[in-house]
Amino acid sequence: MNHHPRLLLIGGGAGSGKTSLARAVSQQLPGTGLVHLDLCYHQDPARAPSVPRLDGHPGRVVDFSDPLALDFDRIEAALAEHADASTLLTIAEGIFALTLKQLAARASWTVFVDTPADLRVVRKTMRKLTEGKDPLPGLRGYAHTAHAFERYVAPTRQAASLVLDGTLPTQDQAAALIKHLNLSLASLTSRDGMPGPT
């Protein structure tokens, strides 16, 4: 019989700091599993929404700015890897973490990392340069990804159980999130006698 740990979703725009926050929280809370939704996209453009290549080569690539490009079977498999008694909390982080209704319905907490667009672009560009990758294709596609953010991601801010300022240091955000979790769990335990991660 599978164990079902509590699920925490962290969403926000690309470059908002979701991954850094998720890692910081998982390092401070023993028994935490971590799922990166960036690793759960379809890779074949024939099986997902697609766009023309922006690197000068012919053909099409998967449109990673569309939530339908996510492979939910891969997401389920990633979550199942943490369905054991040693995992008290699973964090799933990604651009569309709060957009996917299948995930949001199962989540105990939903967090939106709110970071200005200009800072997100700078962070993404610096990350590409640090990784030795060409940032130009991403910059050329900025208009498309910005539209996708406004359509799919920004609206999820209103429904999030916690909104964090993505301009703050990661450790400050992690501390605020852990405090939020502890207060929520204390309230549940007091009301229903439900145990949770400590």
mmCIF file of C-alpha atoms in Angstrom:
data_model
loop_
_atom_site.group_PDB
_atom_site.id
_atom_site.type_symbol
_atom_site.label_atom_id
_atom_site.label_comp_id
_atom_site.label_asym_id
_atom_site.label_seq_id
_atom_site.Cartn_x
_atom_site.Cartn_y
_atom_site.Cartn_z
ATOM 1 C CA MET A 1 0.000 0.000 0.000
ATOM 2 C CA ASN A 2 1.462 3.315 -1.077
ATOM 3 C CA HIS A 3 2.116 6.063 1.414
ATOM 4 C CA HIS A 4 0.937 9.494 0.306
ATOM 5 C CA PRO A 5 3.109 12.314 1.693
ATOM 6 C CA ARG A 6 1.762 15.827 1.791
ATOM 7 C CA LEU A 7 2.304 17.716 -1.457
ATOM 8 C CA LEU A 8 3.724 21.234 -1.677
ATOM 9 C CA LEU A 9 3.632 22.976 -5.061
ATOM 10 C CA ILE A 10 5.963 25.866 -5.916
ATOM 11 C CA GLY A 11 5.165 27.830 -9.075
ATOM 12 C CA GLY A 12 6.121 31.079 -10.741
ATOM 13 C CA GLY A 13 7.769 32.346 -13.894
ATOM 14 C CA ALA A 14 10.981 30.969 -15.345
ATOM 15 C CA GLY A 15 13.879 32.500 -13.440
ATOM 16 C CA SER A 16 11.764 33.384 -10.401
ATOM 17 C CA GLY A 17 13.864 31.242 -8.051
ATOM 18 C CA LYS A 18 11.553 28.238 -7.632
ATOM 19 C CA THR A 19 14.245 25.591 -7.901
ATOM 20 C CA SER A 20 16.606 27.310 -5.469
ATOM 21 C CA LEU A 21 13.767 27.739 -2.976
ATOM 22 C CA ALA A 22 12.644 24.116 -3.287
ATOM 23 C CA ARG A 23 16.182 22.869 -2.725
ATOM 24 C CA ALA A 24 16.688 25.144 0.277
ATOM 25 C CA VAL A 25 13.474 23.937 1.912
ATOM 26 C CA SER A 26 14.178 20.264 1.180
ATOM 27 C CA GLN A 27 17.628 20.588 2.758
ATOM 28 C CA GLN A 28 16.128 21.988 5.958
ATOM 29 C CA LEU A 29 13.217 19.555 6.297
ATOM 30 C CA PRO A 30 14.213 15.898 6.747
ATOM 31 C CA GLY A 31 12.002 13.441 4.899
ATOM 32 C CA THR A 32 11.336 15.751 1.966
ATOM 33 C CA GLY A 33 11.188 14.509 -1.624
ATOM 34 C CA LEU A 34 11.789 16.858 -4.539
ATOM 35 C CA VAL A 35 10.243 16.685 -8.021
ATOM 36 C CA HIS A 36 11.415 19.048 -10.777
ATOM 37 C CA LEU A 37 8.632 19.406 -13.328
ATOM 38 C CA ASP A 38 11.185 20.703 -15.861
ATOM 39 C CA LEU A 39 12.230 17.055 -16.202
ATOM 40 C CA CYS A 40 8.688 15.912 -17.011
ATOM 41 C CA TYR A 41 8.068 17.466 -20.425
ATOM 42 C CA HIS A 42 7.397 15.554 -23.612
ATOM 43 C CA GLN A 43 10.520 15.539 -25.772
ATOM 44 C CA ASP A 44 8.899 14.645 -29.100
ATOM 45 C CA PRO A 45 7.265 17.691 -30.782
ATOM 46 C CA ALA A 46 4.863 15.290 -32.501
ATOM 47 C CA ARG A 47 3.333 14.447 -29.110
ATOM 48 C CA ALA A 48 3.036 17.962 -27.669
ATOM 49 C CA PRO A 49 2.395 21.591 -28.627
ATOM 50 C CA SER A 50 5.301 22.787 -30.748
ATOM 51 C CA VAL A 51 6.850 25.959 -32.183
ATOM 52 C CA PRO A 52 9.361 26.632 -34.980
ATOM 53 C CA ARG A 53 12.997 26.403 -33.917
ATOM 54 C CA LEU A 54 14.561 29.742 -32.977
ATOM 55 C CA ASP A 55 18.190 28.723 -33.474
ATOM 56 C CA GLY A 56 18.198 29.029 -37.249
ATOM 57 C CA HIS A 57 17.739 25.308 -37.921
ATOM 58 C CA PRO A 58 14.669 23.927 -39.714
ATOM 59 C CA GLY A 59 11.966 21.990 -37.933
ATOM 60 C CA ARG A 60 9.934 22.365 -34.759
ATOM 61 C CA VAL A 61 10.546 21.845 -31.061
ATOM 62 C CA VAL A 62 8.311 21.211 -28.069
ATOM 63 C CA ASP A 63 6.685 24.415 -26.825
ATOM 64 C CA PHE A 64 7.809 24.401 -23.202
ATOM 65 C CA SER A 65 5.678 27.518 -22.633
ATOM 66 C CA ASP A 66 2.482 25.469 -22.905
ATOM 67 C CA PRO A 67 1.361 23.358 -19.922
ATOM 68 C CA LEU A 68 0.049 20.708 -22.337
ATOM 69 C CA ALA A 69 3.688 19.967 -23.158
ATOM 70 C CA LEU A 70 4.030 18.318 -19.748
ATOM 71 C CA ASP A 71 3.838 14.533 -19.682
ATOM 72 C CA PHE A 72 1.570 13.745 -16.741
ATOM 73 C CA ASP A 73 2.588 10.092 -16.766
ATOM 74 C CA ARG A 74 6.164 11.200 -16.077
ATOM 75 C CA ILE A 75 4.937 13.500 -13.310
ATOM 76 C CA GLU A 76 3.009 10.647 -11.687
ATOM 77 C CA ALA A 77 6.063 8.400 -11.932
ATOM 78 C CA ALA A 78 8.256 11.066 -10.322
ATOM 79 C CA LEU A 79 5.777 11.530 -7.468
ATOM 80 C CA ALA A 80 5.500 7.767 -7.004
ATOM 81 C CA GLU A 81 9.245 7.582 -6.366
ATOM 82 C CA HIS A 82 8.580 9.426 -3.101
ATOM 83 C CA ALA A 83 5.525 7.395 -2.052
ATOM 84 C CA ASP A 84 7.269 5.604 0.790
ATOM 85 C CA ALA A 85 6.996 5.857 4.550
ATOM 86 C CA SER A 86 10.258 7.795 4.866
ATOM 87 C CA THR A 87 8.883 10.739 2.864
ATOM 88 C CA LEU A 88 6.737 13.144 4.875
ATOM 89 C CA LEU A 89 6.583 15.941 2.305
ATOM 90 C CA THR A 90 6.988 16.057 -1.466
ATOM 91 C CA ILE A 91 7.803 19.354 -3.163
ATOM 92 C CA ALA A 92 6.937 19.661 -6.853
ATOM 93 C CA GLU A 93 8.326 22.799 -8.447
ATOM 94 C CA GLY A 94 7.962 24.178 -11.943
ATOM 95 C CA ILE A 95 6.550 26.972 -14.049
ATOM 96 C CA PHE A 96 3.178 25.243 -14.316
ATOM 97 C CA ALA A 97 3.098 23.625 -10.870
ATOM 98 C CA LEU A 98 0.032 25.656 -9.885
ATOM 99 C CA THR A 99 -1.499 25.584 -13.369
ATOM 100 C CA LEU A 100 -2.067 21.825 -13.477
ATOM 101 C CA LYS A 101 -5.458 21.191 -11.888
ATOM 102 C CA GLN A 102 -4.607 17.522 -11.323
ATOM 103 C CA LEU A 103 -1.741 18.568 -9.052
ATOM 104 C CA ALA A 104 -3.411 21.549 -7.401
ATOM 105 C CA ALA A 105 -6.323 19.362 -6.286
ATOM 106 C CA ARG A 106 -3.919 17.085 -4.387
ATOM 107 C CA ALA A 107 -1.710 19.772 -2.860
ATOM 108 C CA SER A 108 -1.720 20.684 0.810
ATOM 109 C CA TRP A 109 0.048 23.968 0.024
ATOM 110 C CA THR A 110 0.564 26.065 -3.094
ATOM 111 C CA VAL A 111 3.296 28.710 -3.234
ATOM 112 C CA PHE A 112 3.810 31.370 -5.901
ATOM 113 C CA VAL A 113 7.237 33.001 -6.181
ATOM 114 C CA ASP A 114 6.562 36.546 -7.396
ATOM 115 C CA THR A 115 9.577 37.983 -9.237
ATOM 116 C CA PRO A 116 9.627 40.969 -11.651
ATOM 117 C CA ALA A 117 9.932 40.063 -15.336
ATOM 118 C CA ASP A 118 13.168 41.992 -15.874
ATOM 119 C CA LEU A 119 14.912 40.168 -13.042
ATOM 120 C CA ARG A 120 13.664 36.817 -14.321
ATOM 121 C CA VAL A 121 15.068 37.546 -17.792
ATOM 122 C CA VAL A 122 18.439 38.542 -16.330
ATOM 123 C CA ARG A 123 18.567 35.388 -14.205
ATOM 124 C CA LYS A 124 17.685 33.136 -17.149
ATOM 125 C CA THR A 125 20.271 34.813 -19.370
ATOM 126 C CA MET A 126 22.987 34.562 -16.730
ATOM 127 C CA ARG A 127 22.110 30.909 -16.145
ATOM 128 C CA LYS A 128 22.485 30.113 -19.849
ATOM 129 C CA LEU A 129 25.830 31.895 -19.985
ATOM 130 C CA THR A 130 27.057 30.106 -16.866
ATOM 131 C CA GLU A 131 26.054 26.770 -18.413
ATOM 132 C CA GLY A 132 27.908 27.657 -21.610
ATOM 133 C CA LYS A 133 24.674 27.810 -23.610
ATOM 134 C CA ASP A 134 23.578 30.409 -26.150
ATOM 135 C CA PRO A 135 20.945 32.693 -24.558
ATOM 136 C CA LEU A 136 19.851 34.203 -27.894
ATOM 137 C CA PRO A 137 17.153 31.619 -28.779
ATOM 138 C CA GLY A 138 15.469 32.217 -25.441
ATOM 139 C CA LEU A 139 15.692 35.976 -25.827
ATOM 140 C CA ARG A 140 14.284 35.781 -29.355
ATOM 141 C CA GLY A 141 11.328 33.834 -28.022
ATOM 142 C CA TYR A 142 10.731 36.197 -25.107
ATOM 143 C CA ALA A 143 7.538 37.700 -26.561
ATOM 144 C CA HIS A 144 6.034 34.223 -26.844
ATOM 145 C CA THR A 145 7.062 33.120 -23.352
ATOM 146 C CA ALA A 146 5.922 36.418 -21.817
ATOM 147 C CA HIS A 147 2.477 35.923 -23.340
ATOM 148 C CA ALA A 148 2.378 32.368 -21.994
ATOM 149 C CA PHE A 149 3.313 33.607 -18.517
ATOM 150 C CA GLU A 150 0.436 36.085 -18.510
ATOM 151 C CA ARG A 151 -1.978 33.451 -19.798
ATOM 152 C CA TYR A 152 -1.060 30.398 -17.754
ATOM 153 C CA VAL A 153 1.141 31.345 -14.804
ATOM 154 C CA ALA A 154 0.291 34.837 -13.529
ATOM 155 C CA PRO A 155 -3.384 33.974 -12.792
ATOM 156 C CA THR A 156 -2.313 31.227 -10.369
ATOM 157 C CA ARG A 157 -0.890 33.843 -8.008
ATOM 158 C CA GLN A 158 -4.366 34.690 -6.712
ATOM 159 C CA ALA A 159 -5.153 31.121 -5.686
ATOM 160 C CA ALA A 160 -1.788 30.390 -4.027
ATOM 161 C CA SER A 161 -1.859 29.751 -0.298
ATOM 162 C CA LEU A 162 1.373 31.748 0.037
ATOM 163 C CA VAL A 163 3.020 34.373 -2.189
ATOM 164 C CA LEU A 164 6.739 34.971 -1.693
ATOM 165 C CA ASP A 165 8.839 37.924 -2.849
ATOM 166 C CA GLY A 166 11.296 36.451 -5.341
ATOM 167 C CA THR A 167 13.668 39.398 -4.943
ATOM 168 C CA LEU A 168 14.482 38.355 -1.366
ATOM 169 C CA PRO A 169 17.429 36.057 -0.589
ATOM 170 C CA THR A 170 16.550 32.392 -1.023
ATOM 171 C CA GLN A 171 17.183 31.589 2.643
ATOM 172 C CA ASP A 172 14.753 34.315 3.715
ATOM 173 C CA GLN A 173 12.094 32.890 1.420
ATOM 174 C CA ALA A 174 12.766 29.379 2.717
ATOM 175 C CA ALA A 175 12.424 30.558 6.319
ATOM 176 C CA ALA A 176 9.093 32.236 5.536
ATOM 177 C CA LEU A 177 7.816 29.132 3.761
ATOM 178 C CA ILE A 178 8.863 26.755 6.541
ATOM 179 C CA LYS A 179 7.188 29.028 9.086
ATOM 180 C CA HIS A 180 4.022 28.919 6.970
ATOM 181 C CA LEU A 181 4.154 25.112 6.849
ATOM 182 C CA ASN A 182 4.719 24.807 10.591
ATOM 183 C CA LEU A 183 1.840 27.148 11.416
ATOM 184 C CA SER A 184 -0.453 25.288 9.046
ATOM 185 C CA LEU A 185 0.517 21.891 10.443
ATOM 186 C CA ALA A 186 0.152 23.116 14.017
ATOM 187 C CA SER A 187 -3.353 24.283 13.189
ATOM 188 C CA LEU A 188 -4.253 20.944 11.589
ATOM 189 C CA THR A 189 -2.777 18.952 14.458
ATOM 190 C CA SER A 190 -4.622 21.056 17.014
ATOM 191 C CA ARG A 191 -7.909 20.760 15.165
ATOM 192 C CA ASP A 192 -7.845 17.206 13.827
ATOM 193 C CA GLY A 193 -4.929 15.473 15.502
ATOM 194 C CA MET A 194 -3.257 15.050 12.113
ATOM 195 C CA PRO A 195 0.513 14.508 12.237
ATOM 196 C CA GLY A 196 2.867 16.096 9.736
ATOM 197 C CA PRO A 197 6.543 16.798 9.090
ATOM 198 C CA THR A 198 8.466 18.488 11.878
#
